[in-house]
Coordinates of C-alpha atoms in Angstrom, one line a residue:
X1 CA -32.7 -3.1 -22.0
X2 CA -33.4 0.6 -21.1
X3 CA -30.2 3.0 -21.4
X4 CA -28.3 3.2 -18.5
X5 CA -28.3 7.3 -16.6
X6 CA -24.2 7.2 -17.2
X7 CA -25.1 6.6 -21.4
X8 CA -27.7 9.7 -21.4
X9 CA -25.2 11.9 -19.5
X10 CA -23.5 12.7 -22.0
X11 CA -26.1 13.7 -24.7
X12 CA -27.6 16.0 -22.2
X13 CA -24.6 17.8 -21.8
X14 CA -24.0 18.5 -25.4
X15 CA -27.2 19.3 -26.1
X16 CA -27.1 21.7 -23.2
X17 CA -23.6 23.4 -24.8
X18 CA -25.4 23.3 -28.0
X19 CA -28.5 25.3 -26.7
X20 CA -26.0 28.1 -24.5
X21 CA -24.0 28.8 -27.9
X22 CA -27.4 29.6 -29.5
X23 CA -28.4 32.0 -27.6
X24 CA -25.5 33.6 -26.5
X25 CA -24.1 34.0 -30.0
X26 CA -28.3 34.8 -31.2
X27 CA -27.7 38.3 -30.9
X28 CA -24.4 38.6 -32.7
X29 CA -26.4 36.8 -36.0
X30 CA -29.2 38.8 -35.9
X31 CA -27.4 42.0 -35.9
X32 CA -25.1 40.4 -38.9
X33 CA -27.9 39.4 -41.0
X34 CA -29.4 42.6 -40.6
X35 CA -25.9 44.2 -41.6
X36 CA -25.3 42.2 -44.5
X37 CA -28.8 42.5 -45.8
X38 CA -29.2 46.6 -45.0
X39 CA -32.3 45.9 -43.3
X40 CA -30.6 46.5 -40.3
X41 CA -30.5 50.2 -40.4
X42 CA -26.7 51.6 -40.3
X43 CA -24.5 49.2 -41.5
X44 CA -21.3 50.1 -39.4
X45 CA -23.8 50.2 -35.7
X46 CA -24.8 46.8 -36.8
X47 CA -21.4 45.4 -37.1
X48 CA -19.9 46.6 -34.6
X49 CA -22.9 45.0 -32.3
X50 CA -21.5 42.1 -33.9
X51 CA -18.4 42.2 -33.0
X52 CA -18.8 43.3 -29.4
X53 CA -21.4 40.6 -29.1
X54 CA -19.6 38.0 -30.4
X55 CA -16.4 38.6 -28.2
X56 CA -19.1 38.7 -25.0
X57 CA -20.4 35.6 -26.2
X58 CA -17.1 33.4 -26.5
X59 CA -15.7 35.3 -22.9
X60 CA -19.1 34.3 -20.8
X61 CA -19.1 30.1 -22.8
X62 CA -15.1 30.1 -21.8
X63 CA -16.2 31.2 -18.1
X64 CA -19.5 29.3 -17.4
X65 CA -18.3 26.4 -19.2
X66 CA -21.6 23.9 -19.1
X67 CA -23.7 26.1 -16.9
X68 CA -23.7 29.3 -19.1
X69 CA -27.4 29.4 -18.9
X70 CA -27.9 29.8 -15.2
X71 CA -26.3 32.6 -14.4
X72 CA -27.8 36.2 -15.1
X73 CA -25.2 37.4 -16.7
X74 CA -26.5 35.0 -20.0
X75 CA -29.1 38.2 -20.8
X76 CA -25.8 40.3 -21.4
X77 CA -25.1 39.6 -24.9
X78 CA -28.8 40.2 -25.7
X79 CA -28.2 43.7 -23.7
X80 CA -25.4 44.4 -26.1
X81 CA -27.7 43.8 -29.3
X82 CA -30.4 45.9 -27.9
X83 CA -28.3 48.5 -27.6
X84 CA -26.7 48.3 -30.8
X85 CA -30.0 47.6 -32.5
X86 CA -31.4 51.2 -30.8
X87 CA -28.0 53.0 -32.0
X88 CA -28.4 51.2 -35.7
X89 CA -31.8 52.6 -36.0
X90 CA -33.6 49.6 -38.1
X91 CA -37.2 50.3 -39.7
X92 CA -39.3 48.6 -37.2
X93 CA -42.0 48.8 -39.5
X94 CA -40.3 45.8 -41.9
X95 CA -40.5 42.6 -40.5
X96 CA -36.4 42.0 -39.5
X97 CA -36.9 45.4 -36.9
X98 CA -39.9 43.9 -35.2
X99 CA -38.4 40.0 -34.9
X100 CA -34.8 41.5 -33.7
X101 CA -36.2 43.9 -31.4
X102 CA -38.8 40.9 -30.0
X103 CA -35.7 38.4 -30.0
X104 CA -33.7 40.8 -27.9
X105 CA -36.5 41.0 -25.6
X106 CA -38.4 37.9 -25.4
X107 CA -34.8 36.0 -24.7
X108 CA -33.4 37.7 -21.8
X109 CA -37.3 37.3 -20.0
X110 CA -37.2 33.6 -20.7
X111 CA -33.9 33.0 -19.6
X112 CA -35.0 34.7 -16.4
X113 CA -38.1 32.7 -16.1
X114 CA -36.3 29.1 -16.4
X115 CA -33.4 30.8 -14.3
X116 CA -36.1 31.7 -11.7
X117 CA -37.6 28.0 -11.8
X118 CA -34.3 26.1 -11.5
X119 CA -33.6 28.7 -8.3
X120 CA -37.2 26.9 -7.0
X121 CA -35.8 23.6 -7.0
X122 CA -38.8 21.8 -9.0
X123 CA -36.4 20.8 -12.3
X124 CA -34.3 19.1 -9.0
X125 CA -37.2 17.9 -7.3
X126 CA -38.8 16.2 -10.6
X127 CA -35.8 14.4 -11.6
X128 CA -34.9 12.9 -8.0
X129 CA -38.7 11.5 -7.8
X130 CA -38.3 9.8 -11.5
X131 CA -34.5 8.8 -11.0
X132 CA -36.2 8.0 -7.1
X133 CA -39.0 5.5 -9.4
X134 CA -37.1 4.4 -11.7
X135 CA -34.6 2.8 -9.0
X136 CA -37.8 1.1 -7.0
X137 CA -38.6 -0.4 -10.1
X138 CA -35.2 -1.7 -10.6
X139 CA -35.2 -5.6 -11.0
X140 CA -31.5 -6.2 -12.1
X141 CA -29.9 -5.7 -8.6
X142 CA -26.0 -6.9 -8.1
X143 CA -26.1 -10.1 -5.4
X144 CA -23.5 -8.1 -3.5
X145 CA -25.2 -5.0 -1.4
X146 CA -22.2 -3.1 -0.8
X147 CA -22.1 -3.3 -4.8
X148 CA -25.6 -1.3 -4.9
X149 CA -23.9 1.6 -3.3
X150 CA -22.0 1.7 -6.5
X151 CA -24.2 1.9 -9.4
X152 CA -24.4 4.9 -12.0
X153 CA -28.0 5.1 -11.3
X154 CA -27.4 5.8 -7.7
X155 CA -24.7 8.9 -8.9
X156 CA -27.3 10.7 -10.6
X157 CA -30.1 10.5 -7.1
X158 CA -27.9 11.6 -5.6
X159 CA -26.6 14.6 -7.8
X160 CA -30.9 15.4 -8.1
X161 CA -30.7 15.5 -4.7
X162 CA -28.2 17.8 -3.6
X163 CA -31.4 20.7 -2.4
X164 CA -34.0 17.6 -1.6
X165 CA -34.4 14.7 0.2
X166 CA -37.7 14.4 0.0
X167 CA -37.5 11.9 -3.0
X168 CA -35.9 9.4 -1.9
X169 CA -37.1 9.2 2.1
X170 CA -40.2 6.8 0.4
X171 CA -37.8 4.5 -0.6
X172 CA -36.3 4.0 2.9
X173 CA -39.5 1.7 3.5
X174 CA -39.0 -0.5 0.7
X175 CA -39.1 -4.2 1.4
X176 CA -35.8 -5.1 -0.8
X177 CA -32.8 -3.9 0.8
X178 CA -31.3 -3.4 -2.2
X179 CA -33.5 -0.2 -2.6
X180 CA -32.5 0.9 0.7
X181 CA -29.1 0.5 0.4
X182 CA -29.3 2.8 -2.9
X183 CA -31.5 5.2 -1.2
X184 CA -29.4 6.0 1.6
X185 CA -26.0 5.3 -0.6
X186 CA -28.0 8.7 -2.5
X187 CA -27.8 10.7 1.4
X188 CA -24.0 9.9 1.9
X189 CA -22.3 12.5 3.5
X190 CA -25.5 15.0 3.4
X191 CA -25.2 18.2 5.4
X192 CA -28.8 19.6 4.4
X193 CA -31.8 18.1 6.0
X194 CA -35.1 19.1 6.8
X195 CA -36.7 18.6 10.3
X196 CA -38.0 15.0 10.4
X197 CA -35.8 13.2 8.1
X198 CA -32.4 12.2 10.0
X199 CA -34.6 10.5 12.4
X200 CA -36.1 8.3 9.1
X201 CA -32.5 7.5 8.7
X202 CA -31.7 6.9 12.2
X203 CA -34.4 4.3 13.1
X204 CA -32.7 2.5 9.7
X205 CA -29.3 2.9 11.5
X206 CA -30.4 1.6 14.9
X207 CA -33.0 -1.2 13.6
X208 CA -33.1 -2.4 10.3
X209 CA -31.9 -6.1 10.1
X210 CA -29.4 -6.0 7.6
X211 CA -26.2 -5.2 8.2
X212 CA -24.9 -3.4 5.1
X213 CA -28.4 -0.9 5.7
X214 CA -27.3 -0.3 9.2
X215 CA -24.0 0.6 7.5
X216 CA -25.6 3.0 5.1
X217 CA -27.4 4.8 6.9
X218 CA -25.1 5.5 9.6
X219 CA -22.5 6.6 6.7
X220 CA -25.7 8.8 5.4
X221 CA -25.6 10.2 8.8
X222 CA -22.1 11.2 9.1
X223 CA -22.4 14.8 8.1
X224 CA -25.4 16.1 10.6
X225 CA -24.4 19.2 13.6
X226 CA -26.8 18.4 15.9
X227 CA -24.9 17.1 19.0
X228 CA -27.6 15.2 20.7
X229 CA -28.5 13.5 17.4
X230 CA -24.4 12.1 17.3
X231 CA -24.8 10.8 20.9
X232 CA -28.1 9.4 20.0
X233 CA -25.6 7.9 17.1
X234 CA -23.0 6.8 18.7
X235 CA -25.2 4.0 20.3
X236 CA -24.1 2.3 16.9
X237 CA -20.0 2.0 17.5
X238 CA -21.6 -1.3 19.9
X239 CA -23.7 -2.7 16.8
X240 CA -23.3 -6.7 16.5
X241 CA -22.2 -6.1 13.1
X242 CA -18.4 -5.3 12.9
X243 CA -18.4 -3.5 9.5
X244 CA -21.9 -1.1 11.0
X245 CA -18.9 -0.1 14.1
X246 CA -16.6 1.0 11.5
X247 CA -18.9 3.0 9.5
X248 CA -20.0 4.5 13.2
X249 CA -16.0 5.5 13.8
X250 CA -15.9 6.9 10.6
X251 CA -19.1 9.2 10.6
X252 CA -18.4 9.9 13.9
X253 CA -14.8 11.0 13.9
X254 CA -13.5 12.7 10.6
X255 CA -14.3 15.4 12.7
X256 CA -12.6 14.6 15.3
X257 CA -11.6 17.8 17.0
X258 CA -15.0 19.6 17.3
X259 CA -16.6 16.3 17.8
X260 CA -14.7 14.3 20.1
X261 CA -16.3 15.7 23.5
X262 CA -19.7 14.6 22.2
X263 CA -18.9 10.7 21.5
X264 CA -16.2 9.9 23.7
X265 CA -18.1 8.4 26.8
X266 CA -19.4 6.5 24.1
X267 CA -16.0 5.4 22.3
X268 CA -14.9 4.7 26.2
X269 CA -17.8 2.2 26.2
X270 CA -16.7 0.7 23.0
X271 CA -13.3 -0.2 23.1
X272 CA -14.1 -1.4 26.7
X273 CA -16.6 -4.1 25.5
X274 CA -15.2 -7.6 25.6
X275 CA -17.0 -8.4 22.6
X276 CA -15.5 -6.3 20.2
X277 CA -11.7 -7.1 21.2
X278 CA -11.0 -8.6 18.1
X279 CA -11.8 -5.3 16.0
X280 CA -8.1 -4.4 16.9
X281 CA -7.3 -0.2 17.1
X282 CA -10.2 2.5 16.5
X283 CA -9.7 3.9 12.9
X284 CA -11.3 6.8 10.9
X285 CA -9.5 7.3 7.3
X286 CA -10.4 10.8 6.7
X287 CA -9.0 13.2 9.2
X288 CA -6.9 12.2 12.5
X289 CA -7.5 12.3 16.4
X290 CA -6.9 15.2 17.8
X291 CA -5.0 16.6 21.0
X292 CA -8.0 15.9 23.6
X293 CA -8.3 12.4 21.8
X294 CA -5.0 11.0 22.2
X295 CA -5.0 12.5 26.1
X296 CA -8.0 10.0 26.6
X297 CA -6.6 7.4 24.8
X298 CA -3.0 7.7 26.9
X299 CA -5.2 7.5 29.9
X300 CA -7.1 4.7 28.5
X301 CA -4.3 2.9 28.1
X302 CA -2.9 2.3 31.7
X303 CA -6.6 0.6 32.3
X304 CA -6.9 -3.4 32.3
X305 CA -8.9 -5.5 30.1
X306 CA -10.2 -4.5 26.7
X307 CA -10.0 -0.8 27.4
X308 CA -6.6 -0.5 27.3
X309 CA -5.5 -3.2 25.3
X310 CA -7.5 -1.2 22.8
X311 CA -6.4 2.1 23.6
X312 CA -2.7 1.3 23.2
X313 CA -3.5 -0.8 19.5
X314 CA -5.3 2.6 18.8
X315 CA -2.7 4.9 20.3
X316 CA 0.5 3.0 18.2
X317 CA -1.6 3.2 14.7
X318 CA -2.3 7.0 15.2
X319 CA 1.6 7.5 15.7
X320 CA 2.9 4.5 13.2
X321 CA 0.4 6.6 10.8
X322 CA 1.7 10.3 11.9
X323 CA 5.5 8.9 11.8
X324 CA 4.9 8.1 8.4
X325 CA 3.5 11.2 7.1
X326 CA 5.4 13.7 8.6
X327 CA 8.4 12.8 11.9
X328 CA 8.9 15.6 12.7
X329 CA 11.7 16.4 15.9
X330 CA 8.5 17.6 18.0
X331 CA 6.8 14.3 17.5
X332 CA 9.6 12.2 17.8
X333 CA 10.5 13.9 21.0
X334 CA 7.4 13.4 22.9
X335 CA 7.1 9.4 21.8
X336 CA 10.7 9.3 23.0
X337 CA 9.4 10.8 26.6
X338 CA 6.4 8.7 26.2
X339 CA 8.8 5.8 26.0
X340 CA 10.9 6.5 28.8
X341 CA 8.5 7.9 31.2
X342 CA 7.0 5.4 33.8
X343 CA 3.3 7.3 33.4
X344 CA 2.2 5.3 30.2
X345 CA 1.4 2.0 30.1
X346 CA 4.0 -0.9 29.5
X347 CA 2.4 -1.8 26.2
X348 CA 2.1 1.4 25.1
X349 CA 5.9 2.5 26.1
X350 CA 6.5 -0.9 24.1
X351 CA 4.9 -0.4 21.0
X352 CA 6.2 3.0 20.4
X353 CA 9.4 1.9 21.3
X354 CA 9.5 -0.9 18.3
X355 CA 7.9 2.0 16.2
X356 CA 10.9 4.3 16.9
X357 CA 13.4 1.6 16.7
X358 CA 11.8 0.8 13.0
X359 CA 12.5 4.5 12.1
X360 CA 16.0 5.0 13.6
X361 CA 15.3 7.1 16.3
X362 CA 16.4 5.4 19.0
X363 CA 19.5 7.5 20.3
X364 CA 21.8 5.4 22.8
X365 CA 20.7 8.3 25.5
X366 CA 17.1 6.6 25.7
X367 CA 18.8 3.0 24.8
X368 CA 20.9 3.4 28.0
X369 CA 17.4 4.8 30.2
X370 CA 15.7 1.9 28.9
X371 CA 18.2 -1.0 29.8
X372 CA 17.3 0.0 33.3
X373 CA 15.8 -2.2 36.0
X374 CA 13.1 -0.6 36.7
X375 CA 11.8 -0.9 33.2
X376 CA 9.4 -3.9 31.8
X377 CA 12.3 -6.6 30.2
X378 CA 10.7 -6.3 27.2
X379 CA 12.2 -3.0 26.6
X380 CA 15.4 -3.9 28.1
X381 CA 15.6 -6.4 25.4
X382 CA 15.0 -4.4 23.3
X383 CA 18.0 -1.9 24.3
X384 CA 19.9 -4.7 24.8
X385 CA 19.6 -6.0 21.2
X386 CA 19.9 -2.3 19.7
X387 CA 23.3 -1.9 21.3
X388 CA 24.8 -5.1 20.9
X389 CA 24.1 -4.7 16.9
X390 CA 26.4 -1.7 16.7
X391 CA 29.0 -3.8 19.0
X392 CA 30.3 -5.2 22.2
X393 CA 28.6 -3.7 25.4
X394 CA 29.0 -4.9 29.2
X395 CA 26.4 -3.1 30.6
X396 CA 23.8 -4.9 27.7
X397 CA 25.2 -7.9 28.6
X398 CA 24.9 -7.3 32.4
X399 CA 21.4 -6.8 31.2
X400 CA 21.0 -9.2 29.3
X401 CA 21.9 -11.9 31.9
X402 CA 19.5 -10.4 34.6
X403 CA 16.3 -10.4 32.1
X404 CA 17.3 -14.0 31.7
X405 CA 16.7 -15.3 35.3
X406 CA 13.6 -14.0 35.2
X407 CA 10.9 -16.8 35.7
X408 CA 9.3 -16.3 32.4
X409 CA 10.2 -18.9 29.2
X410 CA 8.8 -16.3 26.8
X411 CA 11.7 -13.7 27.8
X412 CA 14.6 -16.2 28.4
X413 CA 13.5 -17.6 25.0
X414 CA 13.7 -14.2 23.1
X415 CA 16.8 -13.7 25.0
X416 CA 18.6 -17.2 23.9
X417 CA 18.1 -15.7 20.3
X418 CA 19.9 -12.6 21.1
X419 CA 22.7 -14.3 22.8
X420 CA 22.7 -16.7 20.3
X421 CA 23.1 -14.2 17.1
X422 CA 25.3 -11.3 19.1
X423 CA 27.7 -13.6 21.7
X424 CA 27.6 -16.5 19.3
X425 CA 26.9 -19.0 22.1
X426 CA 25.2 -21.8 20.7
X427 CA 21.9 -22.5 23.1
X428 CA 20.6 -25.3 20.8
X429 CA 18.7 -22.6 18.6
X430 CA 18.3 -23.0 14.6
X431 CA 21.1 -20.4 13.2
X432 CA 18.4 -17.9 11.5
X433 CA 15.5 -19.0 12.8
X434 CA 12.1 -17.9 15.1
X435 CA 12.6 -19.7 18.8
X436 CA 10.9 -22.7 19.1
X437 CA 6.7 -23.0 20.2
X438 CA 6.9 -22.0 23.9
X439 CA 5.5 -25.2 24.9
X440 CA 8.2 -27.5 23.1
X441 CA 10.9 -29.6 24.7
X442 CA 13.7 -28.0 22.8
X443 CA 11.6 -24.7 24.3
X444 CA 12.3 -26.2 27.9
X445 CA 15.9 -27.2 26.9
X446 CA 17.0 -23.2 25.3
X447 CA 15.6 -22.0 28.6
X448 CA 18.0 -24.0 30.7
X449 CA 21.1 -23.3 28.6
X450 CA 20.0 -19.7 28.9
X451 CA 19.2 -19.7 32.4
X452 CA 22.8 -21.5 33.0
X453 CA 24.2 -19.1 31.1
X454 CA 22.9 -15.8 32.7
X455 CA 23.9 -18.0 36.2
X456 CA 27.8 -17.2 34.9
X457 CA 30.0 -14.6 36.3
X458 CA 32.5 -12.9 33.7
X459 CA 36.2 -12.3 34.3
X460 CA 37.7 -9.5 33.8
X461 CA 38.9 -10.8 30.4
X462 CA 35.6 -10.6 29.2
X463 CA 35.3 -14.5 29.3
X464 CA 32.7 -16.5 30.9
X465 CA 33.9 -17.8 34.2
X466 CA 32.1 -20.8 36.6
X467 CA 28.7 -21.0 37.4
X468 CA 27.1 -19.6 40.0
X469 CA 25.2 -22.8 41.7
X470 CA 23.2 -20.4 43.7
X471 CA 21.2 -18.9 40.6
X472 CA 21.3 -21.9 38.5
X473 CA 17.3 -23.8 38.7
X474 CA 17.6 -28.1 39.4
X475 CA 15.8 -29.3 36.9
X476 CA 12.9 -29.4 39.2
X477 CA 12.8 -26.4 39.6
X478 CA 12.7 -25.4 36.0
X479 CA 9.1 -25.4 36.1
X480 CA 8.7 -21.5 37.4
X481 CA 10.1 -21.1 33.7
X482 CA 7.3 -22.2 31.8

């Protein structure tokens, strides 16, 4: 089996250091030997090149560690000797004044001629076509293609590649879509392209028919300006495939701020197609949504259907996420105005409530605007529960009693609970335990206890007096409950 690009790395490297420290520390041993030998001319000239050229040896290897070579400065030391060499005044009749004085010349125009090369880009160019080869002719491919993304072989393309993509654009044709995969695993994230060759990767991105090339190549794509190529892009956030969407977000959106008014029509269109309600909130990992992103999404939200189901998911995960990072009072103040205000969407005002109630920053000032009537019962209940775990409350209970009657089994069940654990009235519930399966008979039996219940009128003593017949269901009528 051939070696593997990650075992030959490291030989090249050494030999690489191996080659800088001869010729930057040349100089200093020719201009020794010659003063050690007193073929050098004067003895104390000679030494003191030494010196000087040793010291500006060690100082430019300690600066340019591993790339000493390719920067111009690599003649200097070879300057120094010359200089030196002229002040020593050698015999350049004798052989050592005619190889020292050609050393000190023939180095610094051959380091300028392979400097000059590498600047060209060939060396580049010639290693990405054979790395480019050697991975068409690859045989031993992992069954897993996201795994081809991975190899070491695909590390070093794309390190040839970093001026020139020109190597690897052959490969995007390749029957096996292992090869494909690698190729465009080799373009992740490139910001350099020629005319022509984002639209090689696009047509992979919009119509090759795997999945995990589709996903490539759109990541391949995520680093390109042009704003009619993104839009042209963003076609892909609707792919059938859901991990080719998320790889579309992702490209898409880490930059977020600068890029948002290009793709948003198209986002809109996303999160509003009934087919992708299952992908849950809109998520980039590098970067965040910016201001004009979470305006759309807020607006998004107070829409029906998919739209602004997903908008709200997407909205709660950008603030569970910021909450977590940094809760600040700024932020915390606006989600406690986005909870309270009537503008946002129930949902929305219900998520971020549980999110602030998970993070202590619920004040009894927003507790007591929430346990209002005008507000959906699921935040009531959740006020109600907040204040009744700190202690005894009439107005929670008042509360409490009217989100009961509502004709709803889901709420009078989630309030027999909280009656249950905080008024310790038992309602047939299991003492720390979820409610029963909406659809249950002991379901249909804690809604009537709860519903008699809330049909009670307190005395003044605090203690439940009769029922009121008027708001107590017949059994008949316990039917609007389910």
């Amino acid at each position: 089996m051939s070696m593997t690009v990650a075992q030959l790395a490291d030989p090249r490297s050494i030999a690489s250091k191996v080659l800088a420290a001869i010729v930057m520390l040349g100089p200093a041993a020719v201009l020794g030997l010659g003063a050690f030998t007193g073929r050098g001319g004067e003895p104390l000239w000679s030494w003191m090149g030494t010196g000087v050229s040793v010291l500006t040896a060690l100082v430019l290897l300690r600066f340019f560690t591993g790339r000493s070579l390719h920067s111009p400065l690599a003649c200097v030391p070879c300057l120094i000797g010359a200089i030196f060499l002229w002040l020593a005044r050698p015999d350049t009749n004798e052989p050592f004044g005619k190889f020292a004085l050609g050393l000190f010349v023939l180095v610094p125009v051959c380091l300028f001629a392979g400097q000059a090369l590498i600047a060209t880009g060939a060396p580049a160019l010639r290693r990405g076509r054979q790395l480019a080869e050697a991975l068409q002719k690859k045989t031993d491919w992992p069954a897993d293609l996201h795994a081809c993304r991975l190899l070491p072989e695909v590390a070093a393309l794309r390190e040839a590649l970093r001026e020139e993509a020109a190597p690897v654009l052959s490969l995007l044709d390749d029957p096996k879509p292992q090869v494909r995969v690698a190729a465009l695993a080799a373009l992740e994230h490139r910001k350099s392209w020629r005319i022509g060759q984002p639209d090689a990767v696009l047509k992979l991105a919009v119509a090759d028919p795997e999945p995990e090339v589709r996903a490539a190549a759109v990541t391949a794509l995520g680093s390109v300006k042009q704003r009619l190529f993104l839009e042209e892009l963003a076609g892909c956030l609707r792919d059938t495939s859901s991990p080719v969407r998320k790889a579309a977000a992702e490209a898409l959106l880490w930059d977020c701020e600068r890029r948002w008014i290009w793709v948003r029509h198209a986002i809109h269109d996303a999160l509003a197609d009934p087919r992708f309600l299952g992908d849950g909130p809109l998520t980039i990992t590098s970067g965040e949504f910016g201001s004009q992103a979470v305006s759309d999404f807020a607006a998004w939200a107070t829409e029906s259907g998919p739209l602004g189901v997903r908008a709200t998911q997407t909205l709660a995960l950008h603030y569970r996420q910021r909450l977590a990072e940094n809760p600040d009072e700024k932020l915390v103040g606006q989600l406690k105005d986005l909870v309270v205000g009537t503008r946002s969407s129930a949902i929305l005002r219900i998520e971020l409530a549980h999110l602030l109630q998970k993070h202590n920053r619920l004040t009894p000032e927003v507790l007591d605007r929430l346990m209002d009537s005008t507000n959906p019962a699921p935040l009531r209940l959740l006020a109600v529960e907040s204040f009744l775990q700190i202690g005894p409350n009439e107005a929670a209970v008042e509360a409490l009693r009217q989100v009961a009657r509502q004709p709803n089994r889901e709420l009078a069940l989630h309030a027999a609970v909280i009656v249950q654990k905080y008024l310790h009235v038992d309602l047939g519930l299991a003492l720390g335990q979820p409610a029963p399966a909406i659809h249950t008979r002991q379901a249909a039996e804690v809604t009537r206890r709860i519903i008699q219940w809330s049909a009670e009128t307190p005395e003044e003593n605090g203690e439940a007096g009769q029922p009121r017949s008027d708001l107590i269901p017949q059994k008949a009528g316990l039917q609007d409950w389910d």
